[in-house]
Each structure stands twice: as C-alpha cells, then as structure tokens.
PDB file of C-alpha atoms in Angstrom:
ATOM      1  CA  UNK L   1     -20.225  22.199  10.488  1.00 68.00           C
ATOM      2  CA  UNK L   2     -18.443  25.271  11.228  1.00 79.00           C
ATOM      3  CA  UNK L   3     -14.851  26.431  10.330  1.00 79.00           C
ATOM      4  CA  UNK L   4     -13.284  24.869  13.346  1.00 76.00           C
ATOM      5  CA  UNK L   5     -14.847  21.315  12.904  1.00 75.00           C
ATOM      6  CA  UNK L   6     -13.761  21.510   9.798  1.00 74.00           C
ATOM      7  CA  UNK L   7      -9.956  22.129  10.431  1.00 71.00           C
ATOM      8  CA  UNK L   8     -10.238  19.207  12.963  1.00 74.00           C
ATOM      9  CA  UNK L   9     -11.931  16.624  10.565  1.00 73.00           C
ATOM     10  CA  UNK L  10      -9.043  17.557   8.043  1.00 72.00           C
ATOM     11  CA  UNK L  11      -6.122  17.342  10.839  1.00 86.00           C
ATOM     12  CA  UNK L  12      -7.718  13.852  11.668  1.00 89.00           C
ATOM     13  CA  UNK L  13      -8.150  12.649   8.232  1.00 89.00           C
ATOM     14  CA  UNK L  14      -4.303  14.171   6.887  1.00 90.00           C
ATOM     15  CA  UNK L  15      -3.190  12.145  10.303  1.00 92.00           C
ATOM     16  CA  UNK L  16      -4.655   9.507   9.725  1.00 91.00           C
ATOM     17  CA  UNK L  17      -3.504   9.166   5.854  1.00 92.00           C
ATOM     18  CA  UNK L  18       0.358   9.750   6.898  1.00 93.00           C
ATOM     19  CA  UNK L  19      -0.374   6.794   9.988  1.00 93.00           C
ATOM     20  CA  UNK L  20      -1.406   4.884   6.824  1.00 93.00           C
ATOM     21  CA  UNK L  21       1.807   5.418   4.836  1.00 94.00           C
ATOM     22  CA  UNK L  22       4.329   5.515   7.291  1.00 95.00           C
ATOM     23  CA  UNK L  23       3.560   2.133   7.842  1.00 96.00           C
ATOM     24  CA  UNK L  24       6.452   0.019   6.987  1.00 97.00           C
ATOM     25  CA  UNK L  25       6.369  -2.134   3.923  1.00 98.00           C
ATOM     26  CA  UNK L  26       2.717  -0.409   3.355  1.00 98.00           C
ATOM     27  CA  UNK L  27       4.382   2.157   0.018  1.00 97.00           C
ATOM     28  CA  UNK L  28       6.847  -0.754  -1.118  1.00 97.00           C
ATOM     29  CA  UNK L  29       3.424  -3.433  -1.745  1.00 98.00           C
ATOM     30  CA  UNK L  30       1.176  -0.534  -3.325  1.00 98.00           C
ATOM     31  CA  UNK L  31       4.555  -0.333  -5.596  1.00 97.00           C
ATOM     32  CA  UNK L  32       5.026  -3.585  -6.151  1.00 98.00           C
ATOM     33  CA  UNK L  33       1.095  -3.735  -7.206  1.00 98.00           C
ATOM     34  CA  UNK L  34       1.170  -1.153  -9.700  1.00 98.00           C
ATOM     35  CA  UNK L  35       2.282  -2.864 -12.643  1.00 95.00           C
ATOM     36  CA  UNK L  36      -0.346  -6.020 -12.210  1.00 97.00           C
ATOM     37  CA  UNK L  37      -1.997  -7.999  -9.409  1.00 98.00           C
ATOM     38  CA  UNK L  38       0.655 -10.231  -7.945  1.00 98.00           C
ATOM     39  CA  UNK L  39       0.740 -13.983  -6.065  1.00 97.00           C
ATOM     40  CA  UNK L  40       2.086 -13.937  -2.545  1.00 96.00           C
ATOM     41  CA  UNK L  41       5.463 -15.195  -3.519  1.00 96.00           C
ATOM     42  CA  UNK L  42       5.858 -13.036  -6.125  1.00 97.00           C
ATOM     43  CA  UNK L  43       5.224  -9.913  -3.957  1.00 98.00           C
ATOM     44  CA  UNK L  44       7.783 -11.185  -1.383  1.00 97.00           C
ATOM     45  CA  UNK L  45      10.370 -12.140  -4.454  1.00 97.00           C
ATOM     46  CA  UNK L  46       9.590  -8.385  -4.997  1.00 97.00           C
ATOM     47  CA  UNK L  47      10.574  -7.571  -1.087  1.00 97.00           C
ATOM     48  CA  UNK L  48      12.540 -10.194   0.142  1.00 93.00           C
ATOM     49  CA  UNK L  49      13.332  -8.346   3.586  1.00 97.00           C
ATOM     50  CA  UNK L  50       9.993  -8.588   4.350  1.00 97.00           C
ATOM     51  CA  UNK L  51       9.205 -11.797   6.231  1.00 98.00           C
ATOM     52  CA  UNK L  52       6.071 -13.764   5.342  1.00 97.00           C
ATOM     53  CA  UNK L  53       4.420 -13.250   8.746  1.00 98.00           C
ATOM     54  CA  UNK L  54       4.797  -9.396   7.864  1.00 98.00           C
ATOM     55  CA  UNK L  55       3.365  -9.510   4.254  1.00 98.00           C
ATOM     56  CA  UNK L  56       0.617 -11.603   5.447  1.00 97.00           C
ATOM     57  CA  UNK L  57      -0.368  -9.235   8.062  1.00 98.00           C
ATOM     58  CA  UNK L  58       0.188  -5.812   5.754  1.00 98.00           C
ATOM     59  CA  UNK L  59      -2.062  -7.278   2.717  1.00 98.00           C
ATOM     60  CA  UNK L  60      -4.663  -8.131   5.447  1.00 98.00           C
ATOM     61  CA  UNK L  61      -4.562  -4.528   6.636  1.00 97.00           C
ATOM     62  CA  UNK L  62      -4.837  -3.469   3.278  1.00 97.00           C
ATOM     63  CA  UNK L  63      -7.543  -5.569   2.477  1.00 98.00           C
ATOM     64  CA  UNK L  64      -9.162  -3.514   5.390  1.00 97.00           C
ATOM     65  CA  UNK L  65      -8.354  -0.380   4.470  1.00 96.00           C
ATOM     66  CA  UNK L  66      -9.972  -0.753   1.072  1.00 97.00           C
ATOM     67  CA  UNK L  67      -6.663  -0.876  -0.708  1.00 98.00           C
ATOM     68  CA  UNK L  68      -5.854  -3.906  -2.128  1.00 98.00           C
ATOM     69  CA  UNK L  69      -8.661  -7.233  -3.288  1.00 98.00           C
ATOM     70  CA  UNK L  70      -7.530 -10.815  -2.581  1.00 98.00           C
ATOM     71  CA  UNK L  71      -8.502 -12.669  -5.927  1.00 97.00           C
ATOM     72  CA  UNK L  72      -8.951 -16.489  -5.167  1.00 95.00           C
ATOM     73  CA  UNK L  73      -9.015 -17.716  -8.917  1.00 92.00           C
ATOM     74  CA  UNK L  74     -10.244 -21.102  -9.156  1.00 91.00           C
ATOM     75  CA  UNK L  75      -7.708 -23.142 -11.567  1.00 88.00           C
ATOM     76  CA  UNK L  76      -5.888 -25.862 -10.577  1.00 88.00           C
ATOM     77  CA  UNK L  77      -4.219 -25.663  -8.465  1.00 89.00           C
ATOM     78  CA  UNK L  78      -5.858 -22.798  -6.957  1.00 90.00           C
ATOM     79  CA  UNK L  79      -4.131 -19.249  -7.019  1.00 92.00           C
ATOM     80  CA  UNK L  80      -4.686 -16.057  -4.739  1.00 94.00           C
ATOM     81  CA  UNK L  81      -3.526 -12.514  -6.306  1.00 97.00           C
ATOM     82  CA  UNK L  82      -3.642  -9.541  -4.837  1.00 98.00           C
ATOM     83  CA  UNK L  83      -4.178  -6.385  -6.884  1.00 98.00           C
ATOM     84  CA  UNK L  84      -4.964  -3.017  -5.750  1.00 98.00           C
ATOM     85  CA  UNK L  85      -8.494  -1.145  -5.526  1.00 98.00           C
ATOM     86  CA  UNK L  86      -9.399   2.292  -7.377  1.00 98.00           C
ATOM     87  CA  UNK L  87      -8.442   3.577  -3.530  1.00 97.00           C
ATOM     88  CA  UNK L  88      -5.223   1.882  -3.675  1.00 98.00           C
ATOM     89  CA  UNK L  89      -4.362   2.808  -7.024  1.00 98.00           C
ATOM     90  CA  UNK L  90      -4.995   6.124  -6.363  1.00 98.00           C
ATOM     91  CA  UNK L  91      -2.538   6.205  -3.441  1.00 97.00           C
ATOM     92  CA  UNK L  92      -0.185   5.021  -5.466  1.00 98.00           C
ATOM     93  CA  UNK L  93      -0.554   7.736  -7.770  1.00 97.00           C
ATOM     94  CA  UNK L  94       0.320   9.496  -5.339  1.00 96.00           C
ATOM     95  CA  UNK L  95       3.417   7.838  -4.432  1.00 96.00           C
ATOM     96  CA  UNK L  96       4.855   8.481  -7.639  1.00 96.00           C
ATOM     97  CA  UNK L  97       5.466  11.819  -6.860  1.00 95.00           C
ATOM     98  CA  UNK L  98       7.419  10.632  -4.147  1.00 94.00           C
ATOM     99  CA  UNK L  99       9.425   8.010  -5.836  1.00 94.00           C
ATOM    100  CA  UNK L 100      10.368  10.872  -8.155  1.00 94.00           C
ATOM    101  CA  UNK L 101      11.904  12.851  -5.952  1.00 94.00           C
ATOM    102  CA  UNK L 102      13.664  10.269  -4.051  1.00 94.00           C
ATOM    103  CA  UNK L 103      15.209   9.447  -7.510  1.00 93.00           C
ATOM    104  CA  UNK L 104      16.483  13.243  -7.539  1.00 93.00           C
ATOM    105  CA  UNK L 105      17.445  13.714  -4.112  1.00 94.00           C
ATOM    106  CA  UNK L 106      17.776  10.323  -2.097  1.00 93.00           C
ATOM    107  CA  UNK L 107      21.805  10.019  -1.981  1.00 78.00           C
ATOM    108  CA  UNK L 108      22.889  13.306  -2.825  1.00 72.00           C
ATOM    109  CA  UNK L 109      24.345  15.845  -0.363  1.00 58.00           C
TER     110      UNK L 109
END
C-alpha cells in the first residue's frame, strides 16, 4: 500500500469514527455503561430525553458496531442488560478525555 492509500484508509477510518460519535445519544449510553451493564429502563432512567423508540434503535446499532452485548439472563422473570464490549469500553476511554474538558470549559466564556 503506498503513502497515498494510506492517508485515504486513515481519512476514511478517522471519518468514519467521528460519524460514529456524533451520533446523538451514541457518547451519553457508552457513559451511562461505564460503571456496570445496565437494564433498558435503567439506561433510559439514566437519559430520560431519549425516547424508547430511540434507545432501542441506538443499542441495536451498537450491538452492530461491536460496542455494546445484549445479555439475556435467564431468571425469573427474565432480564436483558446491556454492557459494553472491550471496543466499547475502549471508546469510552476515550470519552473521558472529553468529559474532562467539558467539565473545564463547557459554560465558561
């Protein structure tokens, strides 16, 4: 691959990681994750401006982006959790770094 192919393949993949975060709700669930896998109700006590419908469809997204794991967990009666992947808890890793900073600077002048 030479030096040009290269550049591309990077452009593509940085695009393609900020189409990933940009997403709404997409940072607030790999937050809301962090701590512990979570129920569906207790992710959207977490968020409450986020509708079901929405929640429903990010987590699925998620699920295919290798982010988060739906956990079906066979008690009675039966639960689902989400929790995130090594990919997802990676990314929000990441994310930290940008929760600190919107700490310091979000709502200053």
């Amino acid at each position: 691959m030479n030096e040009e192919d290269q550049k591309n393949k990077l452009s593509i993949e940085v695009e393609r990681s900020y189409q990933l975060i940009s997403k709404k709700w997409i940072c607030l669930i790999i937050h809301t994750l962090m701590e512990s896998p979570k129920r569906f109700s207790e992710i959207h006590e977490f968020i409450p401006d986020l509708s079901k419908r929405m929640l429903n469809e990010r987590l699925k997204e998620m699920e295919e982006w290798g982010l988060v794991i739906r956990n079906v967990i066979a008690d009675r009666p039966v639960r689902t959790e989400y929790s995130l992947t090594r990919k997802g808890t990676e990314l929000g890793k990441s994310l930290k770094s940008i929760e600190a900073w919107g700490e310091k600077w979000v709502g200053r002048s």
